[in-house]
């Protein structure tokens, strides 16, 4: 089943075009990975899907045009994990995750809300941090809390903006494994911007390579991650080892020449 | 089994956490009642605590309590409205500070660090020295203060919005507005006569000495009008604290919530300081202290800050009335004295957590 359909989506800030006529679909319980150089439009696309930014063209969720849905309706369907989250002043981890229930609650917190938050905390093994202040956590812990908040929203789509960008190796893997597990367990779809091509190759179902606001190529990671494509998209000379999945080893950047047109 | 019990314990822990917040509010409320009682006994006419309470309760439950005409006149005619004014003004400034800090995501935002006090002073100076303003007669100073308070809030917000609302832009815009109105006030003082200048200076010190029952009613009604929206939007203010985009992704209309909350917060500020003059630090300190004790969930922080603000202002005014008795100091001087050590403490201890 198709979950998200992105149809002729364009976005500009003033006269500079950030996204230029994008078309792509995301299936049910599928992770779409967005890769591409800095400034290629990954973050902008994610914000357009969540209607934090309002693009031209249309994005459909389960066949419904997102522009016809209210902020609250979208918030009940789509969970957004920002690149880095600042905590509100003086809020605990529990309260930060409880905030994910905001689209579902009026004012009073119900038993069910507390149950959901407790379950998510347990699922991500955050029990020991629950009553700590969010602002005192390390980068990896914060990232997990932000994911937990999005999961507490009970969304059918998870949007993640470089969830591993500030993390060490262990936390990168841990966060990606959590996302993978949640997508399978809760039968949700995910769109995720990633910088690390090797992480992308391992954890996503489908890859879209963005460059200059266009989808340069989309498909299976194994067919897209080749030395030629990496040279053309990133301007980087790389060795790609095709084992059970592609492993990218960057060698050097290519200045001038074909890559930096 | 272990997982089920863990979930229960997390829930219990949170419920206890909320319980502690409610306990804090109950404790502060109790302190307010005690300080109010003590405060009502202080003054040149000697009344015992019992006489004071009898006088208060005799009106509330006629027939059940005995009081004297003397005690009733002193308590109801002279002292009680000043005490209630202190509670209402403190609560109003506490609420306004908590809301502004929340929606601007800035721990330094308060009615006074945003340049609002200098705008209010200018409005008062304009009325006192030039006799010009937005209302007539005795309402001239009140009307002017009210209008300029709102004007400054939106000037700061407008300036900051032009560059994007961040903690830095808000403070910088606030400083700009503050200097602008300070300069205008200085100019007015330069051209004013000596006794007018003295009146402006007294106004700027902030005092509960001008309180009356009518003013207590007016401020209370204004706060009661503004408060429901703010309480209702507590969740949204919480979400905005986590970032504008996060709030939007949680279904909050960030821009609208921010503008309406800011309007209500400055309406509350305007409706209390127009009767008292500028009383500094309460709007800054009360939300900070409350946040340190019960955390940043605005569902509890806003009422908590109201109670804390009421307690601090009431205590400060009680001190101001007694410390150099029979001279009554303006309460604004007391709150500023109390505010400075608190600021130093923030600077030394709490810096990492909030900023």
PDB file of C-alpha atoms in Angstrom, chain B residues 133-262:
ATOM      1  CA  UNK B 133      -2.292  61.450  27.471  1.00  0.00           C
ATOM      2  CA  UNK B 134      -5.011  59.026  26.561  1.00  0.00           C
ATOM      3  CA  UNK B 135      -7.502  59.620  29.364  1.00  0.00           C
ATOM      4  CA  UNK B 136      -8.668  62.502  31.478  1.00  0.00           C
ATOM      5  CA  UNK B 137      -8.501  63.582  35.097  1.00  0.00           C
ATOM      6  CA  UNK B 138      -7.232  61.118  37.648  1.00  0.00           C
ATOM      7  CA  UNK B 139      -7.062  58.409  35.012  1.00  0.00           C
ATOM      8  CA  UNK B 140      -4.445  60.269  33.002  1.00  0.00           C
ATOM      9  CA  UNK B 141      -1.426  58.516  34.524  1.00  0.00           C
ATOM     10  CA  UNK B 142      -3.204  55.155  34.627  1.00  0.00           C
ATOM     11  CA  UNK B 143      -4.348  55.431  31.016  1.00  0.00           C
ATOM     12  CA  UNK B 144      -0.944  56.533  29.771  1.00  0.00           C
ATOM     13  CA  UNK B 145       0.896  53.759  31.581  1.00  0.00           C
ATOM     14  CA  UNK B 146      -1.535  51.196  30.246  1.00  0.00           C
ATOM     15  CA  UNK B 147      -1.180  52.324  26.646  1.00  0.00           C
ATOM     16  CA  UNK B 148       2.593  52.670  26.688  1.00  0.00           C
ATOM     17  CA  UNK B 149       3.030  49.288  28.335  1.00  0.00           C
ATOM     18  CA  UNK B 150       1.187  47.616  25.486  1.00  0.00           C
ATOM     19  CA  UNK B 151       2.964  49.761  22.936  1.00  0.00           C
ATOM     20  CA  UNK B 152       6.397  48.703  24.202  1.00  0.00           C
ATOM     21  CA  UNK B 153       5.491  45.026  24.186  1.00  0.00           C
ATOM     22  CA  UNK B 154       4.497  45.114  20.576  1.00  0.00           C
ATOM     23  CA  UNK B 155       7.425  47.299  19.587  1.00  0.00           C
ATOM     24  CA  UNK B 156       9.787  44.707  21.068  1.00  0.00           C
ATOM     25  CA  UNK B 157       7.920  41.837  19.462  1.00  0.00           C
ATOM     26  CA  UNK B 158       7.734  43.616  16.104  1.00  0.00           C
ATOM     27  CA  UNK B 159      11.444  44.429  16.114  1.00  0.00           C
ATOM     28  CA  UNK B 160      12.388  40.895  17.098  1.00  0.00           C
ATOM     29  CA  UNK B 161      10.056  39.338  14.559  1.00  0.00           C
ATOM     30  CA  UNK B 162      11.736  41.349  11.816  1.00  0.00           C
ATOM     31  CA  UNK B 163      14.989  39.503  12.507  1.00  0.00           C
ATOM     32  CA  UNK B 164      13.426  36.269  13.731  1.00  0.00           C
ATOM     33  CA  UNK B 165      12.341  35.788  17.327  1.00  0.00           C
ATOM     34  CA  UNK B 166      15.308  34.380  19.233  1.00  0.00           C
ATOM     35  CA  UNK B 167      16.371  35.001  22.820  1.00  0.00           C
ATOM     36  CA  UNK B 168      19.083  37.372  21.563  1.00  0.00           C
ATOM     37  CA  UNK B 169      16.859  39.466  19.293  1.00  0.00           C
ATOM     38  CA  UNK B 170      14.212  39.827  21.981  1.00  0.00           C
ATOM     39  CA  UNK B 171      16.700  41.060  24.563  1.00  0.00           C
ATOM     40  CA  UNK B 172      18.419  43.379  22.089  1.00  0.00           C
ATOM     41  CA  UNK B 173      15.091  44.806  20.957  1.00  0.00           C
ATOM     42  CA  UNK B 174      14.101  45.182  24.613  1.00  0.00           C
ATOM     43  CA  UNK B 175      17.315  47.076  25.375  1.00  0.00           C
ATOM     44  CA  UNK B 176      16.730  49.365  22.398  1.00  0.00           C
ATOM     45  CA  UNK B 177      13.170  50.118  23.527  1.00  0.00           C
ATOM     46  CA  UNK B 178      14.326  50.598  27.097  1.00  0.00           C
ATOM     47  CA  UNK B 179      16.962  53.175  26.137  1.00  0.00           C
ATOM     48  CA  UNK B 180      14.572  54.956  23.845  1.00  0.00           C
ATOM     49  CA  UNK B 181      11.944  55.453  26.534  1.00  0.00           C
ATOM     50  CA  UNK B 182      14.570  56.210  29.212  1.00  0.00           C
ATOM     51  CA  UNK B 183      15.938  58.970  27.018  1.00  0.00           C
ATOM     52  CA  UNK B 184      12.449  60.354  26.446  1.00  0.00           C
ATOM     53  CA  UNK B 185      11.716  60.251  30.168  1.00  0.00           C
ATOM     54  CA  UNK B 186      15.022  61.992  30.965  1.00  0.00           C
ATOM     55  CA  UNK B 187      14.118  64.678  28.465  1.00  0.00           C
ATOM     56  CA  UNK B 188      10.738  65.207  30.100  1.00  0.00           C
ATOM     57  CA  UNK B 189      12.384  65.356  33.522  1.00  0.00           C
ATOM     58  CA  UNK B 190      14.829  67.953  32.206  1.00  0.00           C
ATOM     59  CA  UNK B 191      12.040  70.247  31.038  1.00  0.00           C
ATOM     60  CA  UNK B 192       9.749  69.512  34.006  1.00  0.00           C
ATOM     61  CA  UNK B 193       9.437  71.506  37.227  1.00  0.00           C
ATOM     62  CA  UNK B 194      11.096  70.200  40.394  1.00  0.00           C
ATOM     63  CA  UNK B 195       7.906  68.930  42.045  1.00  0.00           C
ATOM     64  CA  UNK B 196       6.786  67.236  38.836  1.00  0.00           C
ATOM     65  CA  UNK B 197      10.137  65.514  38.506  1.00  0.00           C
ATOM     66  CA  UNK B 198       9.832  64.359  42.099  1.00  0.00           C
ATOM     67  CA  UNK B 199       6.422  62.881  41.381  1.00  0.00           C
ATOM     68  CA  UNK B 200       7.784  61.018  38.363  1.00  0.00           C
ATOM     69  CA  UNK B 201      10.639  59.630  40.428  1.00  0.00           C
ATOM     70  CA  UNK B 202       8.228  58.439  43.109  1.00  0.00           C
ATOM     71  CA  UNK B 203       6.018  56.846  40.477  1.00  0.00           C
ATOM     72  CA  UNK B 204       8.980  55.009  39.004  1.00  0.00           C
ATOM     73  CA  UNK B 205       9.856  53.504  42.360  1.00  0.00           C
ATOM     74  CA  UNK B 206       6.607  51.553  42.413  1.00  0.00           C
ATOM     75  CA  UNK B 207       4.455  51.482  45.486  1.00  0.00           C
ATOM     76  CA  UNK B 208       1.290  49.951  46.849  1.00  0.00           C
ATOM     77  CA  UNK B 209       0.552  53.192  48.679  1.00  0.00           C
ATOM     78  CA  UNK B 210      -1.941  54.295  46.031  1.00  0.00           C
ATOM     79  CA  UNK B 211      -4.047  51.157  46.324  1.00  0.00           C
ATOM     80  CA  UNK B 212      -7.796  51.220  46.819  1.00  0.00           C
ATOM     81  CA  UNK B 213     -10.609  48.721  46.639  1.00  0.00           C
ATOM     82  CA  UNK B 214     -11.569  49.929  43.153  1.00  0.00           C
ATOM     83  CA  UNK B 215      -8.030  49.310  41.913  1.00  0.00           C
ATOM     84  CA  UNK B 216      -7.968  45.847  43.456  1.00  0.00           C
ATOM     85  CA  UNK B 217     -11.221  45.029  41.647  1.00  0.00           C
ATOM     86  CA  UNK B 218     -10.032  46.461  38.317  1.00  0.00           C
ATOM     87  CA  UNK B 219      -6.749  44.514  38.324  1.00  0.00           C
ATOM     88  CA  UNK B 220      -8.418  41.319  39.469  1.00  0.00           C
ATOM     89  CA  UNK B 221     -11.085  41.485  36.768  1.00  0.00           C
ATOM     90  CA  UNK B 222      -8.459  42.111  34.097  1.00  0.00           C
ATOM     91  CA  UNK B 223      -6.386  39.141  35.245  1.00  0.00           C
ATOM     92  CA  UNK B 224      -9.460  36.912  35.396  1.00  0.00           C
ATOM     93  CA  UNK B 225     -10.334  37.869  31.831  1.00  0.00           C
ATOM     94  CA  UNK B 226      -6.839  37.086  30.515  1.00  0.00           C
ATOM     95  CA  UNK B 227      -6.056  33.988  32.550  1.00  0.00           C
ATOM     96  CA  UNK B 228      -8.390  31.308  31.083  1.00  0.00           C
ATOM     97  CA  UNK B 229      -6.831  31.490  27.618  1.00  0.00           C
ATOM     98  CA  UNK B 230      -3.337  31.304  29.053  1.00  0.00           C
ATOM     99  CA  UNK B 231      -4.164  28.311  31.253  1.00  0.00           C
ATOM    100  CA  UNK B 232      -5.933  26.614  28.354  1.00  0.00           C
ATOM    101  CA  UNK B 233      -2.872  27.099  26.156  1.00  0.00           C
ATOM    102  CA  UNK B 234      -0.406  25.739  28.738  1.00  0.00           C
ATOM    103  CA  UNK B 235       0.292  22.690  26.621  1.00  0.00           C
ATOM    104  CA  UNK B 236       0.980  24.825  23.581  1.00  0.00           C
ATOM    105  CA  UNK B 237       3.327  27.051  25.565  1.00  0.00           C
ATOM    106  CA  UNK B 238       5.121  23.883  26.706  1.00  0.00           C
ATOM    107  CA  UNK B 239       5.437  22.760  23.086  1.00  0.00           C
ATOM    108  CA  UNK B 240       6.731  26.149  21.938  1.00  0.00           C
ATOM    109  CA  UNK B 241       9.417  25.810  24.592  1.00  0.00           C
ATOM    110  CA  UNK B 242      10.725  22.794  22.693  1.00  0.00           C
ATOM    111  CA  UNK B 243      11.092  24.841  19.492  1.00  0.00           C
ATOM    112  CA  UNK B 244       8.755  26.449  16.984  1.00  0.00           C
ATOM    113  CA  UNK B 245       9.009  23.652  14.443  1.00  0.00           C
ATOM    114  CA  UNK B 246       8.502  20.943  17.028  1.00  0.00           C
ATOM    115  CA  UNK B 247       5.460  22.821  18.317  1.00  0.00           C
ATOM    116  CA  UNK B 248       4.060  23.075  14.787  1.00  0.00           C
ATOM    117  CA  UNK B 249       4.632  19.364  14.259  1.00  0.00           C
ATOM    118  CA  UNK B 250       2.661  18.757  17.464  1.00  0.00           C
ATOM    119  CA  UNK B 251      -0.283  20.632  15.991  1.00  0.00           C
ATOM    120  CA  UNK B 252       0.269  24.060  17.584  1.00  0.00           C
ATOM    121  CA  UNK B 253      -0.451  27.255  15.683  1.00  0.00           C
ATOM    122  CA  UNK B 254       2.751  28.863  16.940  1.00  0.00           C
ATOM    123  CA  UNK B 255       2.385  32.380  15.594  1.00  0.00           C
ATOM    124  CA  UNK B 256      -1.184  32.829  16.785  1.00  0.00           C
ATOM    125  CA  UNK B 257      -0.544  31.323  20.215  1.00  0.00           C
ATOM    126  CA  UNK B 258       2.497  33.539  20.670  1.00  0.00           C
ATOM    127  CA  UNK B 259       0.794  36.773  19.661  1.00  0.00           C
ATOM    128  CA  UNK B 260      -2.365  36.175  21.707  1.00  0.00           C
ATOM    129  CA  UNK B 261      -0.460  34.988  24.784  1.00  0.00           C
ATOM    130  CA  UNK B 262       1.895  37.947  24.527  1.00  0.00           C
TER     131      UNK B 262
END
